[in-house]
Amino acid sequence: MERILVGLYSKMTSLWSVIHVLNLAKRMNVKISVLLVIEPAAGSDNQRLQEKEESPIRTRLEKLIMEGRADGVPIDYYLAYGSYKNELIKFIREKKISLLVLDSPLPGPNGASEKLPELLGEIKLRTHCRIEVVHRKDVKESRKRS
């Protein structure tokens, strides 16, 4: 049985990877784990602000997980606090994950899209896990094509 991990972190806004894996699970016999990593903030004021920021992604994610479970898809949901890269690698090793699915970050001022190749390289180096990156489909572009 294929063991799939969907890796998310609290600053993400897209859940395309979760939707992709849920659709895949409806056609195949897979075990899905969803890991939401929250990078700790320094100071108590920052902690409160961070909890407010992560709430929308958690709410949307938990709704998708409930819908998937209602469709008969077995999903394990985990929450971790720490470094995104380190928590992903640790989880892959501990749970013997065979496929990691990640969302492609949007280009922006935080440089997340520039850090993706570095993240993928480190995961490939330290695990024996295949990686799939899900790219966001731009709704405006798809309407132009129609």
GROMACS .gro file of N, CA and C in nm:
model
  438
    1MET      N    1   0.084  -0.118   0.000
    1MET     CA    2   0.000   0.000   0.000
    1MET      C    3   0.088   0.124   0.000
    2GLU      N    4   0.054   0.218  -0.084
    2GLU     CA    5   0.125   0.345  -0.095
    2GLU      C    6   0.094   0.430   0.027
    3ARG      N    7   0.199   0.487   0.086
    3ARG     CA    8   0.183   0.578   0.200
    3ARG      C    9   0.215   0.719   0.151
    4ILE      N   10   0.114   0.805   0.153
    4ILE     CA   11   0.129   0.940   0.099
    4ILE      C   12   0.120   1.041   0.213
    5LEU      N   13   0.214   1.136   0.211
    5LEU     CA   14   0.214   1.246   0.306
    5LEU      C   15   0.190   1.376   0.231
    6VAL      N   16   0.093   1.453   0.278
    6VAL     CA   17   0.072   1.588   0.228
    6VAL      C   18   0.133   1.681   0.332
    7GLY      N   19   0.236   1.754   0.290
    7GLY     CA   20   0.305   1.845   0.380
    7GLY      C   21   0.257   1.988   0.364
    8LEU      N   22   0.212   2.046   0.473
    8LEU     CA   23   0.162   2.185   0.473
    8LEU      C   24   0.226   2.261   0.587
    9TYR      N   25   0.233   2.392   0.573
    9TYR     CA   26   0.274   2.474   0.687
    9TYR      C   27   0.178   2.590   0.702
   10SER      N   28   0.176   2.648   0.819
   10SER     CA   29   0.070   2.742   0.857
   10SER      C   30   0.062   2.867   0.770
   11LYS      N   31   0.169   2.906   0.702
   11LYS     CA   32   0.166   3.028   0.621
   11LYS      C   33   0.117   3.001   0.479
   12MET      N   34   0.085   2.876   0.447
   12MET     CA   35   0.035   2.843   0.314
   12MET      C   36  -0.109   2.890   0.299
   13THR      N   37  -0.146   2.920   0.176
   13THR     CA   38  -0.284   2.960   0.150
   13THR      C   39  -0.354   2.861   0.058
   14SER      N   40  -0.278   2.779  -0.012
   14SER     CA   41  -0.336   2.686  -0.108
   14SER      C   42  -0.345   2.546  -0.049
   15LEU      N   43  -0.453   2.479  -0.081
   15LEU     CA   44  -0.471   2.340  -0.038
   15LEU      C   45  -0.488   2.246  -0.158
   16TRP      N   46  -0.432   2.286  -0.274
   16TRP     CA   47  -0.443   2.204  -0.394
   16TRP      C   48  -0.383   2.065  -0.373
   17SER      N   49  -0.277   2.056  -0.295
   17SER     CA   50  -0.213   1.925  -0.273
   17SER      C   51  -0.309   1.830  -0.201
   18VAL      N   52  -0.385   1.882  -0.106
   18VAL     CA   53  -0.481   1.799  -0.033
   18VAL      C   54  -0.592   1.751  -0.127
   19ILE      N   55  -0.642   1.842  -0.208
   19ILE     CA   56  -0.747   1.807  -0.304
   19ILE      C   57  -0.695   1.702  -0.403
   20HIS      N   58  -0.573   1.720  -0.450
   20HIS     CA   59  -0.511   1.625  -0.543
   20HIS      C   60  -0.502   1.485  -0.482
   21VAL      N   61  -0.454   1.477  -0.360
   21VAL     CA   62  -0.437   1.348  -0.294
   21VAL      C   63  -0.572   1.284  -0.262
   22LEU      N   64  -0.670   1.363  -0.223
   22LEU     CA   65  -0.803   1.307  -0.197
   22LEU      C   66  -0.863   1.247  -0.324
   23ASN      N   67  -0.845   1.315  -0.437
   23ASN     CA   68  -0.894   1.260  -0.563
   23ASN      C   69  -0.818   1.133  -0.602
   24LEU      N   70  -0.690   1.130  -0.575
   24LEU     CA   71  -0.609   1.011  -0.602
   24LEU      C   72  -0.654   0.893  -0.515
   25ALA      N   73  -0.683   0.921  -0.390
   25ALA     CA   74  -0.722   0.815  -0.295
   25ALA      C   75  -0.856   0.753  -0.331
   26LYS      N   76  -0.940   0.825  -0.401
   26LYS     CA   77  -1.069   0.769  -0.442
   26LYS      C   78  -1.052   0.663  -0.549
   27ARG      N   79  -0.938   0.666  -0.620
   27ARG     CA   80  -0.914   0.572  -0.729
   27ARG      C   81  -0.816   0.461  -0.692
   28MET      N   82  -0.737   0.481  -0.586
   28MET     CA   83  -0.632   0.386  -0.549
   28MET      C   84  -0.641   0.352  -0.401
   29ASN      N   85  -0.577   0.241  -0.365
   29ASN     CA   86  -0.569   0.200  -0.226
   29ASN      C   87  -0.444   0.263  -0.164
   30VAL      N   88  -0.462   0.376  -0.097
   30VAL     CA   89  -0.349   0.448  -0.038
   30VAL      C   90  -0.381   0.484   0.107
   31LYS      N   91  -0.276   0.506   0.182
   31LYS     CA   92  -0.289   0.555   0.319
   31LYS      C   93  -0.240   0.699   0.319
   32ILE      N   94  -0.327   0.791   0.358
   32ILE     CA   95  -0.296   0.933   0.353
   32ILE      C   96  -0.270   0.988   0.493
   33SER      N   97  -0.163   1.064   0.502
   33SER     CA   98  -0.133   1.141   0.622
   33SER      C   99  -0.121   1.287   0.581
   34VAL      N  100  -0.179   1.374   0.659
   34VAL     CA  101  -0.167   1.518   0.636
   34VAL      C  102  -0.094   1.574   0.757
   35LEU      N  103   0.017   1.644   0.729
   35LEU     CA  104   0.098   1.704   0.835
   35LEU      C  105   0.097   1.855   0.817
   36LEU      N  106   0.041   1.925   0.916
   36LEU     CA  107   0.043   2.071   0.918
   36LEU      C  108   0.150   2.113   1.018
   37VAL      N  109   0.252   2.182   0.968
   37VAL     CA  110   0.363   2.226   1.053
   37VAL      C  111   0.346   2.373   1.084
   38ILE      N  112   0.354   2.404   1.211
   38ILE     CA  113   0.344   2.542   1.257
   38ILE      C  114   0.480   2.579   1.312
   39GLU      N  115   0.543   2.677   1.249
   39GLU     CA  116   0.673   2.723   1.294
   39GLU      C  117   0.652   2.816   1.412
   40PRO      N  118   0.713   2.785   1.527
   40PRO     CA  119   0.688   2.865   1.647
   40PRO      C  120   0.737   3.009   1.632
   41ALA      N  121   0.659   3.100   1.688
   41ALA     CA  122   0.695   3.242   1.686
   41ALA      C  123   0.757   3.278   1.820
   42ALA      N  124   0.843   3.377   1.819
   42ALA     CA  125   0.908   3.421   1.942
   42ALA      C  126   0.816   3.520   2.016
   43GLY      N  127   0.800   3.499   2.145
   43GLY     CA  128   0.720   3.591   2.227
   43GLY      C  129   0.573   3.555   2.231
   44SER      N  130   0.507   3.592   2.339
   44SER     CA  131   0.366   3.557   2.356
   44SER      C  132   0.274   3.636   2.264
   45ASP      N  133   0.306   3.764   2.237
   45ASP     CA  134   0.224   3.843   2.146
   45ASP      C  135   0.228   3.784   2.006
   46ASN      N  136   0.347   3.743   1.963
   46ASN     CA  137   0.361   3.680   1.832
   46ASN      C  138   0.287   3.548   1.827
   47GLN      N  139   0.282   3.476   1.939
   47GLN     CA  140   0.212   3.347   1.944
   47GLN      C  141   0.063   3.368   1.920
   48ARG      N  142   0.005   3.471   1.982
   48ARG     CA  143  -0.138   3.500   1.962
   48ARG      C  144  -0.166   3.539   1.817
   49LEU      N  145  -0.079   3.622   1.760
   49LEU     CA  146  -0.093   3.664   1.621
   49LEU      C  147  -0.082   3.544   1.528
   50GLN      N  148   0.012   3.455   1.558
   50GLN     CA  149   0.032   3.337   1.476
   50GLN      C  150  -0.090   3.245   1.481
   51GLU      N  151  -0.151   3.229   1.597
   51GLU     CA  152  -0.270   3.146   1.610
   51GLU      C  153  -0.384   3.201   1.526
   52LYS      N  154  -0.398   3.335   1.519
   52LYS     CA  155  -0.501   3.395   1.436
   52LYS      C  156  -0.474   3.370   1.289
   53GLU      N  157  -0.345   3.379   1.249
   53GLU     CA  158  -0.308   3.360   1.109
   53GLU      C  159  -0.327   3.215   1.064
   54GLU      N  160  -0.297   3.119   1.152
   54GLU     CA  161  -0.304   2.980   1.112
   54GLU      C  162  -0.446   2.925   1.117
   55SER      N  163  -0.534   2.993   1.186
   55SER     CA  164  -0.671   2.946   1.201
   55SER      C  165  -0.743   2.926   1.068
   56PRO      N  166  -0.735   3.019   0.972
   56PRO     CA  167  -0.806   2.998   0.845
   56PRO      C  168  -0.759   2.873   0.769
   57ILE      N  169  -0.629   2.848   0.763
   57ILE     CA  170  -0.581   2.730   0.692
   57ILE      C  171  -0.623   2.603   0.765
   58ARG      N  172  -0.617   2.605   0.896
   58ARG     CA  173  -0.659   2.488   0.973
   58ARG      C  174  -0.808   2.459   0.953
   59THR      N  175  -0.888   2.564   0.953
   59THR     CA  176  -1.032   2.548   0.935
   59THR      C  177  -1.063   2.488   0.799
   60ARG      N  178  -1.002   2.544   0.693
   60ARG     CA  179  -1.026   2.491   0.558
   60ARG      C  180  -0.972   2.349   0.543
   61LEU      N  181  -0.855   2.323   0.601
   61LEU     CA  182  -0.795   2.190   0.594
   61LEU      C  183  -0.881   2.087   0.665
   62GLU      N  184  -0.925   2.118   0.784
   62GLU     CA  185  -1.006   2.024   0.860
   62GLU      C  186  -1.139   1.997   0.792
   63LYS      N  187  -1.193   2.096   0.724
   63LYS     CA  188  -1.317   2.077   0.647
   63LYS      C  189  -1.292   1.979   0.531
   64LEU      N  190  -1.182   1.997   0.459
   64LEU     CA  191  -1.148   1.904   0.350
   64LEU      C  192  -1.127   1.762   0.401
   65ILE      N  193  -1.061   1.748   0.515
   65ILE     CA  194  -1.037   1.617   0.573
   65ILE      C  195  -1.169   1.550   0.611
   66MET      N  196  -1.260   1.626   0.671
   66MET     CA  197  -1.391   1.571   0.707
   66MET      C  198  -1.468   1.526   0.584
   67GLU      N  199  -1.461   1.604   0.475
   67GLU     CA  200  -1.528   1.567   0.351
   67GLU      C  201  -1.467   1.440   0.293
   68GLY      N  202  -1.335   1.430   0.298
   68GLY     CA  203  -1.268   1.309   0.249
   68GLY      C  204  -1.306   1.186   0.330
   69ARG      N  205  -1.309   1.200   0.460
   69ARG     CA  206  -1.349   1.088   0.546
   69ARG      C  207  -1.493   1.048   0.520
   70ALA      N  208  -1.580   1.147   0.493
   70ALA     CA  209  -1.720   1.118   0.462
   70ALA      C  210  -1.732   1.039   0.333
   71ASP      N  211  -1.636   1.059   0.240
   71ASP     CA  212  -1.633   0.984   0.115
   71ASP      C  213  -1.565   0.848   0.130
   72GLY      N  214  -1.524   0.813   0.251
   72GLY     CA  215  -1.463   0.683   0.276
   72GLY      C  216  -1.313   0.679   0.260
   73VAL      N  217  -1.249   0.794   0.252
   73VAL     CA  218  -1.103   0.798   0.237
   73VAL      C  219  -1.039   0.801   0.376
   74PRO      N  220  -0.952   0.704   0.406
   74PRO     CA  221  -0.885   0.705   0.537
   74PRO      C  222  -0.774   0.810   0.540
   75ILE      N  223  -0.786   0.905   0.632
   75ILE     CA  224  -0.690   1.015   0.642
   75ILE      C  225  -0.648   1.031   0.788
   76ASP      N  226  -0.517   1.035   0.809
   76ASP     CA  227  -0.462   1.067   0.940
   76ASP      C  228  -0.416   1.213   0.935
   77TYR      N  229  -0.446   1.288   1.040
   77TYR     CA  230  -0.415   1.430   1.045
   77TYR      C  231  -0.322   1.456   1.162
   78TYR      N  232  -0.209   1.520   1.134
   78TYR     CA  233  -0.109   1.548   1.236
   78TYR      C  234  -0.077   1.696   1.237
   79LEU      N  235  -0.044   1.745   1.354
   79LEU     CA  236  -0.005   1.883   1.374
   79LEU      C  237   0.131   1.882   1.442
   80ALA      N  238   0.227   1.958   1.390
   80ALA     CA  239   0.361   1.962   1.449
   80ALA      C  240   0.406   2.107   1.463
   81TYR      N  241   0.487   2.132   1.564
   81TYR     CA  242   0.544   2.264   1.586
   81TYR      C  243   0.694   2.253   1.568
   82GLY      N  244   0.748   2.331   1.475
   82GLY     CA  245   0.892   2.329   1.452
   82GLY      C  246   0.926   2.373   1.311
   83SER      N  247   1.043   2.335   1.266
   83SER     CA  248   1.090   2.368   1.132
   83SER      C  249   1.018   2.281   1.029
   84TYR      N  250   0.966   2.342   0.925
   84TYR     CA  251   0.892   2.271   0.820
   84TYR      C  252   0.976   2.158   0.761
   85LYS      N  253   1.097   2.190   0.720
   85LYS     CA  254   1.186   2.091   0.658
   85LYS      C  255   1.215   1.976   0.754
   86ASN      N  256   1.254   2.007   0.876
   86ASN     CA  257   1.291   1.903   0.973
   86ASN      C  258   1.172   1.815   1.011
   87GLU      N  259   1.055   1.877   1.027
   87GLU     CA  260   0.936   1.799   1.063
   87GLU      C  261   0.895   1.706   0.949
   88LEU      N  262   0.905   1.753   0.823
   88LEU     CA  263   0.873   1.667   0.710
   88LEU      C  264   0.967   1.547   0.705
   89ILE      N  265   1.096   1.571   0.716
   89ILE     CA  266   1.195   1.464   0.709
   89ILE      C  267   1.174   1.363   0.822
   90LYS      N  268   1.153   1.413   0.941
   90LYS     CA  269   1.129   1.326   1.057
   90LYS      C  270   1.004   1.239   1.036
   91PHE      N  271   0.898   1.298   0.988
   91PHE     CA  272   0.773   1.226   0.966
   91PHE      C  273   0.790   1.120   0.857
   92ILE      N  274   0.856   1.155   0.748
   92ILE     CA  275   0.879   1.061   0.638
   92ILE      C  276   0.955   0.938   0.688
   93ARG      N  277   1.057   0.961   0.767
   93ARG     CA  278   1.137   0.851   0.820
   93ARG      C  279   1.057   0.764   0.917
   94GLU      N  280   0.987   0.828   1.011
   94GLU     CA  281   0.914   0.754   1.115
   94GLU      C  282   0.798   0.673   1.057
   95LYS      N  283   0.725   0.728   0.963
   95LYS     CA  284   0.605   0.663   0.911
   95LYS      C  285   0.629   0.586   0.781
   96LYS      N  286   0.756   0.584   0.735
   96LYS     CA  287   0.792   0.512   0.612
   96LYS      C  288   0.706   0.557   0.493
   97ILE      N  289   0.704   0.686   0.471
   97ILE     CA  290   0.626   0.747   0.364
   97ILE      C  291   0.693   0.719   0.230
   98SER      N  292   0.614   0.681   0.130
   98SER     CA  293   0.670   0.652  -0.002
   98SER      C  294   0.651   0.768  -0.101
   99LEU      N  295   0.554   0.858  -0.075
   99LEU     CA  296   0.532   0.972  -0.164
   99LEU      C  297   0.497   1.095  -0.081
  100LEU      N  298   0.570   1.202  -0.105
  100LEU     CA  299   0.544   1.331  -0.041
  100LEU      C  300   0.481   1.422  -0.145
  101VAL      N  301   0.368   1.485  -0.110
  101VAL     CA  302   0.300   1.577  -0.200
  101VAL      C  303   0.299   1.715  -0.135
  102LEU      N  304   0.351   1.813  -0.209
  102LEU     CA  305   0.361   1.950  -0.160
  102LEU      C  306   0.296   2.046  -0.258
  103ASP      N  307   0.248   2.158  -0.207
  103ASP     CA  308   0.201   2.267  -0.293
  103ASP      C  309   0.321   2.349  -0.337
  104SER      N  310   0.318   2.393  -0.460
  104SER     CA  311   0.420   2.485  -0.509
  104SER      C  312   0.390   2.622  -0.451
  105PRO      N  313   0.487   2.684  -0.382
  105PRO     CA  314   0.460   2.816  -0.324
  105PRO      C  315   0.448   2.922  -0.433
  106LEU      N  316   0.369   3.022  -0.406
  106LEU     CA  317   0.354   3.133  -0.500
  106LEU      C  318   0.476   3.223  -0.490
  107PRO      N  319   0.518   3.281  -0.603
  107PRO     CA  320   0.628   3.377  -0.595
  107PRO      C  321   0.585   3.495  -0.511
  108GLY      N  322   0.676   3.544  -0.432
  108GLY     CA  323   0.641   3.657  -0.346
  108GLY      C  324   0.760   3.712  -0.272
  109PRO      N  325   0.733   3.810  -0.187
  109PRO     CA  326   0.842   3.877  -0.116
  109PRO      C  327   0.910   3.789  -0.012
  110ASN      N  328   0.843   3.685   0.037
  110ASN     CA  329   0.905   3.601   0.139
  110ASN      C  330   1.005   3.502   0.082
  111GLY      N  331   1.012   3.490  -0.050
  111GLY     CA  332   1.111   3.404  -0.114
  111GLY      C  333   1.084   3.257  -0.102
  112ALA      N  334   0.962   3.218  -0.070
  112ALA     CA  335   0.931   3.076  -0.051
  112ALA      C  336   0.951   2.996  -0.179
  113SER      N  337   0.917   3.054  -0.294
  113SER     CA  338   0.932   2.981  -0.419
  113SER      C  339   1.080   2.959  -0.453
  114GLU      N  340   1.166   3.052  -0.411
  114GLU     CA  341   1.308   3.035  -0.435
  114GLU      C  342   1.368   2.928  -0.344
  115LYS      N  343   1.307   2.904  -0.230
  115LYS     CA  344   1.358   2.805  -0.134
  115LYS      C  345   1.310   2.664  -0.165
  116LEU      N  346   1.214   2.648  -0.255
  116LEU     CA  347   1.159   2.516  -0.285
  116LEU      C  348   1.265   2.419  -0.336
  117PRO      N  349   1.349   2.454  -0.433
  117PRO     CA  350   1.451   2.358  -0.479
  117PRO      C  351   1.545   2.313  -0.367
  118GLU      N  352   1.578   2.405  -0.278
  118GLU     CA  353   1.664   2.371  -0.164
  118GLU      C  354   1.593   2.271  -0.071
  119LEU      N  355   1.466   2.295  -0.044
  119LEU     CA  356   1.386   2.205   0.039
  119LEU      C  357   1.377   2.067  -0.023
  120LEU      N  358   1.343   2.062  -0.152
  120LEU     CA  359   1.329   1.934  -0.221
  120LEU      C  360   1.462   1.858  -0.224
  121GLY      N  361   1.571   1.929  -0.247
  121GLY     CA  362   1.703   1.866  -0.249
  121GLY      C  363   1.738   1.804  -0.115
  122GLU      N  364   1.710   1.875  -0.008
  122GLU     CA  365   1.739   1.825   0.126
  122GLU      C  366   1.655   1.702   0.159
  123ILE      N  367   1.528   1.702   0.121
  123ILE     CA  368   1.440   1.588   0.147
  123ILE      C  369   1.488   1.467   0.068
  124LYS      N  370   1.523   1.487  -0.060
  124LYS     CA  371   1.573   1.376  -0.143
  124LYS      C  372   1.701   1.318  -0.086
  125LEU      N  373   1.787   1.405  -0.035
  125LEU     CA  374   1.915   1.362   0.020
  125LEU      C  375   1.898   1.280   0.148
  126ARG      N  376   1.804   1.318   0.231
  126ARG     CA  377   1.791   1.256   0.363
  126ARG      C  378   1.683   1.148   0.374
  127THR      N  379   1.605   1.126   0.266
  127THR     CA  380   1.501   1.023   0.270
  127THR      C  381   1.502   0.946   0.138
  128HIS      N  382   1.425   0.839   0.134
  128HIS     CA  383   1.408   0.760   0.011
  128HIS      C  384   1.264   0.775  -0.037
  129CYS      N  385   1.217   0.896  -0.039
  129CYS     CA  386   1.078   0.925  -0.068
  129CYS      C  387   1.065   0.997  -0.202
  130ARG      N  388   0.967   0.955  -0.282
  130ARG     CA  389   0.938   1.028  -0.406
  130ARG      C  390   0.865   1.156  -0.368
  131ILE      N  391   0.878   1.258  -0.452
  131ILE     CA  392   0.817   1.388  -0.423
  131ILE      C  393   0.737   1.434  -0.544
  132GLU      N  394   0.618   1.483  -0.516
  132GLU     CA  395   0.533   1.540  -0.620
  132GLU      C  396   0.494   1.681  -0.577
  133VAL      N  397   0.514   1.778  -0.667
  133VAL     CA  398   0.479   1.917  -0.638
  133VAL      C  399   0.355   1.952  -0.718
  134VAL      N  400   0.253   1.999  -0.650
  134VAL     CA  401   0.127   2.037  -0.714
  134VAL      C  402   0.128   2.187  -0.737
  135HIS      N  403   0.110   2.226  -0.863
  135HIS     CA  404   0.111   2.367  -0.899
  135HIS      C  405  -0.032   2.420  -0.901
  136ARG      N  406  -0.047   2.540  -0.853
  136ARG     CA  407  -0.178   2.604  -0.845
  136ARG      C  408  -0.229   2.634  -0.986
  137LYS      N  409  -0.353   2.601  -1.009
  137LYS     CA  410  -0.416   2.632  -1.137
  137LYS      C  411  -0.477   2.771  -1.126
  138ASP      N  412  -0.438   2.857  -1.217
  138ASP     CA  413  -0.489   2.994  -1.215
  138ASP      C  414  -0.628   2.996  -1.278
  139VAL      N  415  -0.727   3.035  -1.202
  139VAL     CA  416  -0.866   3.035  -1.247
  139VAL      C  417  -0.885   3.131  -1.363
  140LYS      N  418  -0.821   3.245  -1.363
  140LYS     CA  419  -0.835   3.344  -1.470
  140LYS      C  420  -0.784   3.288  -1.602
  141GLU      N  421  -0.671   3.216  -1.599
  141GLU     CA  422  -0.616   3.158  -1.722
  141GLU      C  423  -0.708   3.051  -1.779
  142SER      N  424  -0.765   2.969  -1.692
  142SER     CA  425  -0.852   2.862  -1.743
  142SER      C  426  -0.979   2.919  -1.805
  143ARG      N  427  -1.025   3.034  -1.757
  143ARG     CA  428  -1.144   3.098  -1.814
  143ARG      C  429  -1.112   3.155  -1.952
  144LYS      N  430  -0.992   3.206  -1.970
  144LYS     CA  431  -0.951   3.261  -2.099
  144LYS      C  432  -0.946   3.152  -2.205
  145ARG      N  433  -0.905   3.032  -2.169
  145ARG     CA  434  -0.891   2.921  -2.261
  145ARG      C  435  -1.027   2.866  -2.306
  146SER      N  436  -1.128   2.883  -2.222
  146SER     CA  437  -1.260   2.826  -2.251
  146SER      C  438  -1.329   2.899  -2.365
   0.00000   0.00000   0.00000
